[in-house]
PDB file of C-alpha atoms in Angstrom:
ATOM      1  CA  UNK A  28       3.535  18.614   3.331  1.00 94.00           C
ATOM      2  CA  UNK A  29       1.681  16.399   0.778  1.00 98.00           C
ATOM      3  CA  UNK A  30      -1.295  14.834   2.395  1.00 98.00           C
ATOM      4  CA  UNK A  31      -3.185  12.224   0.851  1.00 98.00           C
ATOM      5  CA  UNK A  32      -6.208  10.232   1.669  1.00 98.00           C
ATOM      6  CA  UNK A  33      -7.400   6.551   2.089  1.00 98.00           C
ATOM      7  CA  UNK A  34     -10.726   4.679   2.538  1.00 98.00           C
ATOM      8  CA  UNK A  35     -11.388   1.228   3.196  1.00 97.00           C
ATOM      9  CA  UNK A  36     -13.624   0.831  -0.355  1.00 97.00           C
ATOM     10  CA  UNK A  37     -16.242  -1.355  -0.567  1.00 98.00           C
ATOM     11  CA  UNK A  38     -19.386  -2.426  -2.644  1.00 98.00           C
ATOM     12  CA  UNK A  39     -21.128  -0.431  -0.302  1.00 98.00           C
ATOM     13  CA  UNK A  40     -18.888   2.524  -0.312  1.00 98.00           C
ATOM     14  CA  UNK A  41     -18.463   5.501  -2.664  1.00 98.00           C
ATOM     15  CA  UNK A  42     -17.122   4.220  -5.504  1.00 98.00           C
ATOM     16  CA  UNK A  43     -13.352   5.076  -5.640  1.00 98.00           C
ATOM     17  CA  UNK A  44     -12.936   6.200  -9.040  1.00 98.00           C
ATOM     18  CA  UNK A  45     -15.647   9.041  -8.098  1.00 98.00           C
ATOM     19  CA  UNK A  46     -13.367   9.366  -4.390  1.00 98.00           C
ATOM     20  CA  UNK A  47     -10.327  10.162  -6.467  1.00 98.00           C
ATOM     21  CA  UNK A  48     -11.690  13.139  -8.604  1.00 98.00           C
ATOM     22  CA  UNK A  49     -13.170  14.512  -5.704  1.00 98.00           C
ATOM     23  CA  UNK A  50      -9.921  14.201  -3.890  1.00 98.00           C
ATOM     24  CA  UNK A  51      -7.802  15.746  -6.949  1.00 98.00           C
ATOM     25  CA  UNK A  52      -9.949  18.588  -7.283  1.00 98.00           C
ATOM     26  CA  UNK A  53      -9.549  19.773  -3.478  1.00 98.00           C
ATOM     27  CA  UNK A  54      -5.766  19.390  -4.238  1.00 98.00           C
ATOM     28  CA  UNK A  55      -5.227  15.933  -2.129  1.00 98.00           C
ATOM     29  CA  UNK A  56      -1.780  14.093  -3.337  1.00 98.00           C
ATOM     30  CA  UNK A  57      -2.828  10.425  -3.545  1.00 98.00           C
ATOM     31  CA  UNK A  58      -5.014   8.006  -2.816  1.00 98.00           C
ATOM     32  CA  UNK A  59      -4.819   4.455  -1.057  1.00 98.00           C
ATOM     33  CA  UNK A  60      -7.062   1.859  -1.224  1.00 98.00           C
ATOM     34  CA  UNK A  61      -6.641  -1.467   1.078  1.00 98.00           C
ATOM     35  CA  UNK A  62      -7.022  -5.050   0.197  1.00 98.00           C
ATOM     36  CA  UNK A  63      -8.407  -8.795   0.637  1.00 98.00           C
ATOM     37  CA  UNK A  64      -9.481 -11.188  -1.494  1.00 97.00           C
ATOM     38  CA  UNK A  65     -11.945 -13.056   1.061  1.00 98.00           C
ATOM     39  CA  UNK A  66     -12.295 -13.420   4.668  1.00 97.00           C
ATOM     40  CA  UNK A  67     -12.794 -17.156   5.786  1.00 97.00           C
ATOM     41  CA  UNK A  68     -15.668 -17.380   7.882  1.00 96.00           C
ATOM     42  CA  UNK A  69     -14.041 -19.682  10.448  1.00 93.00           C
ATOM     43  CA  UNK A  70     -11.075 -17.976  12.024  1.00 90.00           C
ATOM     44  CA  UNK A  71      -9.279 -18.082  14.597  1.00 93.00           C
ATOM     45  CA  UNK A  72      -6.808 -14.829  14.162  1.00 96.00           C
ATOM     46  CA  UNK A  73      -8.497 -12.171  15.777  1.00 94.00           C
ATOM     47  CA  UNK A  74      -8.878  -8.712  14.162  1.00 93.00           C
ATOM     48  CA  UNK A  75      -6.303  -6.307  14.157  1.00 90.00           C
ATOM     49  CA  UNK A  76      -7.899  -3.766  15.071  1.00 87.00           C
ATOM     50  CA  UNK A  77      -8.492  -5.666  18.791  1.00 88.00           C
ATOM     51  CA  UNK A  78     -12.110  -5.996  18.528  1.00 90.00           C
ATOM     52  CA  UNK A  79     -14.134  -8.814  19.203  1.00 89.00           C
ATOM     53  CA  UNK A  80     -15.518  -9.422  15.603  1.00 93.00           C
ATOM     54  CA  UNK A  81     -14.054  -8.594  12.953  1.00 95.00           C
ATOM     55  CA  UNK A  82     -15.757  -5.628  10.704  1.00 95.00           C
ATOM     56  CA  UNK A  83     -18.098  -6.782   7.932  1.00 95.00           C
ATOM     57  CA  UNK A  84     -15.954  -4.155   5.488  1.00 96.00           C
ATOM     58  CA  UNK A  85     -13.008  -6.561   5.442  1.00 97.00           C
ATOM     59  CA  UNK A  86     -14.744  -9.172   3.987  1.00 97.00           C
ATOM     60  CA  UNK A  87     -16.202  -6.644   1.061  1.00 98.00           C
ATOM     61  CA  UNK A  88     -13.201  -4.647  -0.212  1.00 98.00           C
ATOM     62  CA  UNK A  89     -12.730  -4.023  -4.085  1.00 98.00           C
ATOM     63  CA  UNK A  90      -9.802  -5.659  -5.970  1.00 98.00           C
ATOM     64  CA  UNK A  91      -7.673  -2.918  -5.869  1.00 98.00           C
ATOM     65  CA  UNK A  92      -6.168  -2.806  -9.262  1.00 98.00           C
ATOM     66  CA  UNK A  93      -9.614  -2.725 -11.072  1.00 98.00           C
ATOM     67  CA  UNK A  94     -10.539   0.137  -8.935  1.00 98.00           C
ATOM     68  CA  UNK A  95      -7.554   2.292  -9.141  1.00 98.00           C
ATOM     69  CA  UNK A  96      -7.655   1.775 -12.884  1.00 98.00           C
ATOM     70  CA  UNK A  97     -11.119   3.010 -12.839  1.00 98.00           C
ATOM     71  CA  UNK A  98      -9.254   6.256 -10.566  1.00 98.00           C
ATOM     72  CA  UNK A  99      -6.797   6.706 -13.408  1.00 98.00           C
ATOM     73  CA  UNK A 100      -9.140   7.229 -16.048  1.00 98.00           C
ATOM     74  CA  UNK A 101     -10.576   9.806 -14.338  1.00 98.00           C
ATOM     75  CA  UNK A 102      -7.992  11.719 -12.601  1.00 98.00           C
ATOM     76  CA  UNK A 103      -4.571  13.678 -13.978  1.00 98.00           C
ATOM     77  CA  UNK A 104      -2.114  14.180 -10.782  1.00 98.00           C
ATOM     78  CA  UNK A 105      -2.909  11.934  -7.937  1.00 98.00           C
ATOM     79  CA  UNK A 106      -0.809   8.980  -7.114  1.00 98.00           C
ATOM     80  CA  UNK A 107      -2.981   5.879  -6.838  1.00 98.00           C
ATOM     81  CA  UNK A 108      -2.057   3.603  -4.250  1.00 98.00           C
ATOM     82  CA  UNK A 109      -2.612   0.076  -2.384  1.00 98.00           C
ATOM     83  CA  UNK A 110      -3.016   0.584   0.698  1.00 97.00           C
ATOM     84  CA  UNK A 111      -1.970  -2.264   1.689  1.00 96.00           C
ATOM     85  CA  UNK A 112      -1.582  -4.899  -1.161  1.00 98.00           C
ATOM     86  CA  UNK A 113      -0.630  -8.289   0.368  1.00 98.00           C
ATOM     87  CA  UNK A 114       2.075  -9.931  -2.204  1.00 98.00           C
ATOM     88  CA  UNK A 115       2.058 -12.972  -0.526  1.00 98.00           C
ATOM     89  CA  UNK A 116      -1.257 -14.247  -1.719  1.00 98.00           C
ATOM     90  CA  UNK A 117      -0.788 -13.095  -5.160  1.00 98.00           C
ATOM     91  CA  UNK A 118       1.052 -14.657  -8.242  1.00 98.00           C
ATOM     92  CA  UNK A 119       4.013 -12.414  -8.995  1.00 98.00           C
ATOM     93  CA  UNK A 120       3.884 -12.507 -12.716  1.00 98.00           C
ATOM     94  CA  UNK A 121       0.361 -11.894 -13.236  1.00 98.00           C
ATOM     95  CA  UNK A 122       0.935  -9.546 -10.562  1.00 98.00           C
ATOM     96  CA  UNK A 123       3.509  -7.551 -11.819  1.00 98.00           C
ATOM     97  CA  UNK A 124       1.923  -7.284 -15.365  1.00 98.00           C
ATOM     98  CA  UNK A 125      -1.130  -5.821 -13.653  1.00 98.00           C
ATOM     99  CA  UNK A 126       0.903  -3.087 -11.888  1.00 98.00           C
ATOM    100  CA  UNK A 127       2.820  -2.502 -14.992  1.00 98.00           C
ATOM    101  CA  UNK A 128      -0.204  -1.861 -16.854  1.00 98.00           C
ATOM    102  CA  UNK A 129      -2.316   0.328 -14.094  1.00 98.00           C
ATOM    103  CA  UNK A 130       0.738   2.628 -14.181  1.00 98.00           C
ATOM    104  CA  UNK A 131       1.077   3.135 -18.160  1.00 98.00           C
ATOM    105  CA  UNK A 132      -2.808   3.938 -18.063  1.00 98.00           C
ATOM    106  CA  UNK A 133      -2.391   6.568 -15.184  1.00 98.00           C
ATOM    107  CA  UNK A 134       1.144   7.591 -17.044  1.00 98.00           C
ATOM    108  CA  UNK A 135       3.436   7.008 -13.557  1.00 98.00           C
ATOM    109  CA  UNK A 136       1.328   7.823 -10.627  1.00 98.00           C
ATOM    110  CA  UNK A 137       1.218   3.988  -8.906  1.00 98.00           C
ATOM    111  CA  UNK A 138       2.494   3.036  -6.035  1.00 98.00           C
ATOM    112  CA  UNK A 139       2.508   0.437  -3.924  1.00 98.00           C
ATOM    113  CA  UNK A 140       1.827  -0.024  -0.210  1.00 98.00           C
ATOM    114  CA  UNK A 141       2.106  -3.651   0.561  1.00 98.00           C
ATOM    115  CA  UNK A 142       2.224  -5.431   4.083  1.00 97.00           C
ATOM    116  CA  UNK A 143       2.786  -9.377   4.885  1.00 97.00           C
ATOM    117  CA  UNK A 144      -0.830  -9.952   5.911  1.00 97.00           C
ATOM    118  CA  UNK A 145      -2.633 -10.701   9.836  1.00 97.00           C
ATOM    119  CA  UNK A 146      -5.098 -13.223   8.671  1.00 97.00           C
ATOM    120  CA  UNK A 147      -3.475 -17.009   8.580  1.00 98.00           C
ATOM    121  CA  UNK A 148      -6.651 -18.453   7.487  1.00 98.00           C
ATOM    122  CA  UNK A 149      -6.751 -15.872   4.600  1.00 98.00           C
ATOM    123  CA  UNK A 150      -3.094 -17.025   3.397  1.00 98.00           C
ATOM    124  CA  UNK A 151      -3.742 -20.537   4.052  1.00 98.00           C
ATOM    125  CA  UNK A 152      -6.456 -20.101   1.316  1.00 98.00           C
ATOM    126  CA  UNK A 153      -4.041 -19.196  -1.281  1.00 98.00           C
ATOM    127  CA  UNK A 154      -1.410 -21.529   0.155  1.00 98.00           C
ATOM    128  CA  UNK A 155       1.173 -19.257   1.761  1.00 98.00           C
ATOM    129  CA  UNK A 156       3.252 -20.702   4.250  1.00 98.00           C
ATOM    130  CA  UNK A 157       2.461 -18.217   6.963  1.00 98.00           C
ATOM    131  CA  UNK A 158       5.404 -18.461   9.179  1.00 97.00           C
ATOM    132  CA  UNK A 159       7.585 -17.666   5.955  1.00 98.00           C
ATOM    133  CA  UNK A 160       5.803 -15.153   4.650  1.00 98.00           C
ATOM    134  CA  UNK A 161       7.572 -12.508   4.882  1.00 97.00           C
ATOM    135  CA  UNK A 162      10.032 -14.358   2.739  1.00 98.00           C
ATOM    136  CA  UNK A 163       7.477 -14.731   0.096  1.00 98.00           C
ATOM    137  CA  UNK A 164       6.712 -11.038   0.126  1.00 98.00           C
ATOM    138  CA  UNK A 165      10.297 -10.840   0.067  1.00 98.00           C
ATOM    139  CA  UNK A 166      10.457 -12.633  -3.441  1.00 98.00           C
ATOM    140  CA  UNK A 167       7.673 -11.916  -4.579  1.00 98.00           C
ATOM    141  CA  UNK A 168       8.541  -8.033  -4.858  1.00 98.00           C
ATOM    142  CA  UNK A 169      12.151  -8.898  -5.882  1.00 98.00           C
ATOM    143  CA  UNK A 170      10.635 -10.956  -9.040  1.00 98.00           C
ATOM    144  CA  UNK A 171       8.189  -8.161 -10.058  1.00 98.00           C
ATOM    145  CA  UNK A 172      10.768  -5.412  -9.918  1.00 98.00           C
ATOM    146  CA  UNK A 173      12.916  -8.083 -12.778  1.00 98.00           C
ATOM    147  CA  UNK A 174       9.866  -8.199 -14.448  1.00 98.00           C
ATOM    148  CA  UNK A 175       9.554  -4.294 -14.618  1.00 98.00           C
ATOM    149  CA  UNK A 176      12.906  -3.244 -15.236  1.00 98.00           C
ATOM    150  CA  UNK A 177      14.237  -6.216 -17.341  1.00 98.00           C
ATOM    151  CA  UNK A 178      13.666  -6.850 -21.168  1.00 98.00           C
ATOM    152  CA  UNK A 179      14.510 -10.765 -20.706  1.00 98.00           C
ATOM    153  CA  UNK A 180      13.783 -10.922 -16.812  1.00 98.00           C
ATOM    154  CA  UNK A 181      14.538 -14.218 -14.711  1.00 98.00           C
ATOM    155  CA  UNK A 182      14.299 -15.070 -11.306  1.00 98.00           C
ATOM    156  CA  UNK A 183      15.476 -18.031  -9.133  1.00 98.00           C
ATOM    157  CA  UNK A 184      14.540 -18.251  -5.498  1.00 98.00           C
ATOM    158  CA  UNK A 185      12.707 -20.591  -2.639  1.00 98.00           C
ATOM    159  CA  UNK A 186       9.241 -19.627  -3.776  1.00 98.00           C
ATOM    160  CA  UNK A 187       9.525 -17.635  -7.502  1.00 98.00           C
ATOM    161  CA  UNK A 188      11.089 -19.203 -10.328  1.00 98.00           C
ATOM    162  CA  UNK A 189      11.039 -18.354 -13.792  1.00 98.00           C
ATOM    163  CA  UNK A 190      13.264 -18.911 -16.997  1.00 98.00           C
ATOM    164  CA  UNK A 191      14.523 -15.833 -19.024  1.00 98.00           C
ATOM    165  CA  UNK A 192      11.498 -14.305 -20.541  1.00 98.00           C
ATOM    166  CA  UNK A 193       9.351 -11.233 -22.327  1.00 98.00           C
ATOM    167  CA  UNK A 194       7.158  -9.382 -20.476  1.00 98.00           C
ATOM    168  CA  UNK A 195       5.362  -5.878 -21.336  1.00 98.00           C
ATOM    169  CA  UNK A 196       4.050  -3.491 -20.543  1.00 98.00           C
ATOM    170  CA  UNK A 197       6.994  -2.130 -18.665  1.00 98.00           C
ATOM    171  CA  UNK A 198       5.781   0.641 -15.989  1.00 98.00           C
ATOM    172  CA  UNK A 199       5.619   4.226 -17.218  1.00 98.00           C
ATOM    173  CA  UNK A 200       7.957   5.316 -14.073  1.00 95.00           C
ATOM    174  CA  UNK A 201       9.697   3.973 -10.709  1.00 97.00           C
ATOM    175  CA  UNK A 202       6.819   2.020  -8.898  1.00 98.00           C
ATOM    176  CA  UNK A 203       7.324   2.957  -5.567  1.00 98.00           C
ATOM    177  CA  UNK A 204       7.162   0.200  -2.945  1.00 98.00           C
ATOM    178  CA  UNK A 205       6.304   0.985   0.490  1.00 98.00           C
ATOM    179  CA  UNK A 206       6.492  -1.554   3.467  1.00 98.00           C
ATOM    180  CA  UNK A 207       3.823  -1.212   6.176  1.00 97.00           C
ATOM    181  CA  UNK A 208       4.128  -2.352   9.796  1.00 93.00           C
ATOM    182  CA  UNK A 209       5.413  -2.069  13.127  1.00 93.00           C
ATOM    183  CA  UNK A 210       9.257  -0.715  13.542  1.00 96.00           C
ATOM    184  CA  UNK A 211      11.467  -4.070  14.045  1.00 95.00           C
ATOM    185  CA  UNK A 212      14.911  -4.938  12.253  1.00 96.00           C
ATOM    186  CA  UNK A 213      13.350  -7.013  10.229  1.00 94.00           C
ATOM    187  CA  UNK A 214      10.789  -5.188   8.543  1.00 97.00           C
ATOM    188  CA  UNK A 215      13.733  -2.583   8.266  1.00 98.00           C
ATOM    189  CA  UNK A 216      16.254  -4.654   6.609  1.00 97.00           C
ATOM    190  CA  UNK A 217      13.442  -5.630   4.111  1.00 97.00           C
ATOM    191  CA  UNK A 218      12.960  -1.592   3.290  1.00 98.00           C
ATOM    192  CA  UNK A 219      16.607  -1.112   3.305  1.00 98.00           C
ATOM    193  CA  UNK A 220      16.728  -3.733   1.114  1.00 98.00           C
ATOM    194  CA  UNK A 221      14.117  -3.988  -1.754  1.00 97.00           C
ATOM    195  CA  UNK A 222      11.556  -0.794  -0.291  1.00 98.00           C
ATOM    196  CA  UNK A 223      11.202   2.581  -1.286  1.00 98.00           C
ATOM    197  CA  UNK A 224       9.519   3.705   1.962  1.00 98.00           C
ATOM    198  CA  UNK A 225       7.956   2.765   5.505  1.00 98.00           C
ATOM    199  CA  UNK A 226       4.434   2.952   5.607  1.00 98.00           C
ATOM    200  CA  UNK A 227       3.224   3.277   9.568  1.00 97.00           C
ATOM    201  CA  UNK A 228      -0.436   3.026  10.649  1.00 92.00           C
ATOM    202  CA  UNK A 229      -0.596   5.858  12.721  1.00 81.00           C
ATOM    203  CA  UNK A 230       2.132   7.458  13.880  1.00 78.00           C
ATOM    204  CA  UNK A 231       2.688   6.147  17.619  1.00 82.00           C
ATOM    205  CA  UNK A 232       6.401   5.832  17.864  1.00 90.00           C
ATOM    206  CA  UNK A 233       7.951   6.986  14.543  1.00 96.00           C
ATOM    207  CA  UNK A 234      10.297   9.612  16.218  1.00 95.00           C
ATOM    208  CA  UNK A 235      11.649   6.564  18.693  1.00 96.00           C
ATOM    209  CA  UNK A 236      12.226   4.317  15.390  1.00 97.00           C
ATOM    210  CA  UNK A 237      13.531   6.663  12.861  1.00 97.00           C
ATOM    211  CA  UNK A 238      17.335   6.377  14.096  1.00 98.00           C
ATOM    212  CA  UNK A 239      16.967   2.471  13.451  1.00 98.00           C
ATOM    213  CA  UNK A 240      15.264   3.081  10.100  1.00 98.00           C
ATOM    214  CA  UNK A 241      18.382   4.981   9.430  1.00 98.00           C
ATOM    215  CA  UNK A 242      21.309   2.493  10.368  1.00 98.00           C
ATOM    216  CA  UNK A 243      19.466   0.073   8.441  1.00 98.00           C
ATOM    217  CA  UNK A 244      19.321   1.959   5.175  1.00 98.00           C
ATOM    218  CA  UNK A 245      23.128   3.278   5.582  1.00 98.00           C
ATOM    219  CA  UNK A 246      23.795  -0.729   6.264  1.00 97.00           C
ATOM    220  CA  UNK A 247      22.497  -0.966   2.948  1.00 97.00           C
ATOM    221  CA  UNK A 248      24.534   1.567   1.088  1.00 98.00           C
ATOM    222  CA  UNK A 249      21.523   3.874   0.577  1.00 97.00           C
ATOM    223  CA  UNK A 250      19.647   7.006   1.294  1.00 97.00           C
ATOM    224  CA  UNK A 251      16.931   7.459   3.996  1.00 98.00           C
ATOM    225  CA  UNK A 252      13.719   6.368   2.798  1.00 98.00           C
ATOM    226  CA  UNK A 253      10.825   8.282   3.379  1.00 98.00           C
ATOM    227  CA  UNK A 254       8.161   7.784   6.228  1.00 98.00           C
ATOM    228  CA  UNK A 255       4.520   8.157   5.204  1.00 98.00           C
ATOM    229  CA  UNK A 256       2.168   7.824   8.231  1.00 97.00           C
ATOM    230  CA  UNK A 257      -1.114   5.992   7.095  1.00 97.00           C
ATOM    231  CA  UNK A 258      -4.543   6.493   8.453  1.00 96.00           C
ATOM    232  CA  UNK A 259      -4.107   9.417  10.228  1.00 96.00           C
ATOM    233  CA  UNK A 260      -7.027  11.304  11.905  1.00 95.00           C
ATOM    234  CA  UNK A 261      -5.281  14.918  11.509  1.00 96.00           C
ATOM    235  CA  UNK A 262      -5.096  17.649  13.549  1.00 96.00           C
ATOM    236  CA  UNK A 263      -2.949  21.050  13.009  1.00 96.00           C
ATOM    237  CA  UNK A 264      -0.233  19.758  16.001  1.00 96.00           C
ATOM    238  CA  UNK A 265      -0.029  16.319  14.434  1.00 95.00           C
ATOM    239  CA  UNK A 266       0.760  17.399  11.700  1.00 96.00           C
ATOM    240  CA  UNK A 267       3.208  19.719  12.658  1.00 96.00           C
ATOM    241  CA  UNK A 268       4.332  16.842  14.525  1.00 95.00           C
ATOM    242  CA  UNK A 269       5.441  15.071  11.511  1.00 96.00           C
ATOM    243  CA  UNK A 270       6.423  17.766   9.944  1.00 96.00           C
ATOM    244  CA  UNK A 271       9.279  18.013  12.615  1.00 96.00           C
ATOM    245  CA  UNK A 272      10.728  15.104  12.164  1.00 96.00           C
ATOM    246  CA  UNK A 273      10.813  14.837   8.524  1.00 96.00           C
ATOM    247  CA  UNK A 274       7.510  13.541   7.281  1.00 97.00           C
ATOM    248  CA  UNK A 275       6.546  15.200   3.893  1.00 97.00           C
ATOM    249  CA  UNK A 276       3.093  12.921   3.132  1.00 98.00           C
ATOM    250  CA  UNK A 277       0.729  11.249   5.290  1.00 98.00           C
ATOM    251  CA  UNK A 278      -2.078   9.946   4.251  1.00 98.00           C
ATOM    252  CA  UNK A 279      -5.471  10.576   5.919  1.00 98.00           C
ATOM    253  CA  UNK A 280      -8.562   8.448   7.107  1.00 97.00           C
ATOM    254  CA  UNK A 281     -11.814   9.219   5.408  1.00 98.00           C
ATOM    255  CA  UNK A 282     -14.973   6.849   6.830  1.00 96.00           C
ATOM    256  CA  UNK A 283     -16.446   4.551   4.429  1.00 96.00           C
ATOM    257  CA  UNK A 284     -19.188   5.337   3.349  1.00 96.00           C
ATOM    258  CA  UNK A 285     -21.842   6.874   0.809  1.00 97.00           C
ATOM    259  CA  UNK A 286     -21.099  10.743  -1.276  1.00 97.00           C
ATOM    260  CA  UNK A 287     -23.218  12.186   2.262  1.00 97.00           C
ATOM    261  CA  UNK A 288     -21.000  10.789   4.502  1.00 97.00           C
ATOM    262  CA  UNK A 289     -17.394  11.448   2.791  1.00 98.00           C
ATOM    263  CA  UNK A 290     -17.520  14.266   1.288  1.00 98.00           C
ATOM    264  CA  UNK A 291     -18.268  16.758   4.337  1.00 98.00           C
ATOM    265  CA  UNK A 292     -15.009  15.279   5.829  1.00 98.00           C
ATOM    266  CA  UNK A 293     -12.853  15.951   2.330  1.00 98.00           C
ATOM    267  CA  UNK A 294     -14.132  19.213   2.489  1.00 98.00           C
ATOM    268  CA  UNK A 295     -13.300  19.796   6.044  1.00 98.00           C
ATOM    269  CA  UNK A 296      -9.764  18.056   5.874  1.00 98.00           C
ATOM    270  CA  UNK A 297      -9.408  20.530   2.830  1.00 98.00           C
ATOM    271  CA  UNK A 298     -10.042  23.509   4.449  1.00 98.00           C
ATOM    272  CA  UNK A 299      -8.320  23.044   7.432  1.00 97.00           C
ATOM    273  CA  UNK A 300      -5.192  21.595   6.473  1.00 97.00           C
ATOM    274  CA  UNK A 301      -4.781  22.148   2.613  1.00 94.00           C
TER     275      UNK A 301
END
């Protein structure tokens, strides 16, 4: 089992580029980093995590693509990862070009964790229609992946539009889409669909959903798509857990925080489950 690791990087945090090499050299797969632009200071959607206030991290996080490119310069084998990106408040084609060009510099090893988004007053910001949003994600994946595989790529739909046109870099590889959220037909028709993979927070109820996850991809014409449990506290019979029913990466939970506070829990992830 490949097991990777993830931590919610901040301004305050190690920095992630230094995270990574640490991570490669104690033989960790990949690395995910989360994002948000901004966090309005009025809300009214409460915080996923179902605490009161929301925690000040969320309103510091890097911009993921700067950081990872940072990662890639100083790293060889890990995949570098969002984790999650949130398509729906980003421009596609700008988008898309800065994906493209993350994975030439790290020669293949992007991929993409994306999720619709929990904070309406975060969307509203950048004008997404948050009832439809999923149908923006929707789009806005399906006009990146023209972009990326297309020499004259074009798109026509509800939200993206764009006339045949040029648009380089290409990716070095297969950029690797995985949809996070909680198990429902319609996040699984979207995987089925336009995803490479289902990217769970945790791992409550993945046995229970995987026969669904499968009738949805064979609806589809296609393969099973893997299942890569994110922000996992491990332990030896969770992981064989997984293991069991299929799981060959999750991706583990380091705190975020300073070199003192990080590293003794890399090196104790390492040595008891590497």
């Amino acid at each position: 089992m490949r097991l990777g690791i993830t931590m919610f990087a901040t301004d305050l945090t190690m920095p992630p580029h230094e995270l990574a090499r640490e991570a490669e050299e104690r033989g960790f797969a990949s690395l995910y980093v989360p994002e948000h632009t901004h966090i309005p200071v009025a809300r009214e959607t409460p915080p996923p995590t179902g605490d009161l206030t929301l925690a000040p991290e969320y309103a510091r996080t890097l911009d993921p693509f700067v950081a990872l490119a940072a990662a890639a310069a100083v790293t060889e084998r890990i995949t570098l990862g969002t984790g999650i990106m949130l398509p729906a408040q980003r421009e596609p084609i700008v988008t898309a070009k800065a994906v493209a060009t993350l994975d030439r510099i790290a020669g293949g090893r992007v991929a993409l964790g994306i999720g619709y988004g929990w904070n309406a007053e975060e969307g509203a910001d950048h004008g997404v229609p948050w009832k439809r949003r999923r149908a923006v994600v929707r789009e806005h994946v399906l006009a990146m992946r023209e972009l990326w595989t297309r020499d004259e790529a074009s798109f026509a739909g509800e939200f993206v539009s764009f006339e045949p046109s040029w648009s380089w870099p290409k990716p070095a590889g297969h950029v690797p889409v995985l949809l996070g959220g909680a198990p429902g037909p319609t996040l699984f028709a979207h995987i089925a669909e336009y995803g490479d993979g289902w990217m769970p927070i945790g791992g409550a109820g993945i046995r229970e959903a995987l026969p669904d996850l499968r009738r949805a991809c064979a609806d589809a014409g296609r393969d099973m798509v893997p299942v890569v449990p994110f922000g996992t506290v491990p332990s030896a019979e969770k992981l064989d857990y997984y293991a069991s029913i299929g799981v060959e990466e999750v991706v583990l939970r380091v705190p975020g925080g300073g070199r003192d506070a990080v590293l003794p829990v890399l090196d104790g992830y390492a040595r008891d489950h590497l």
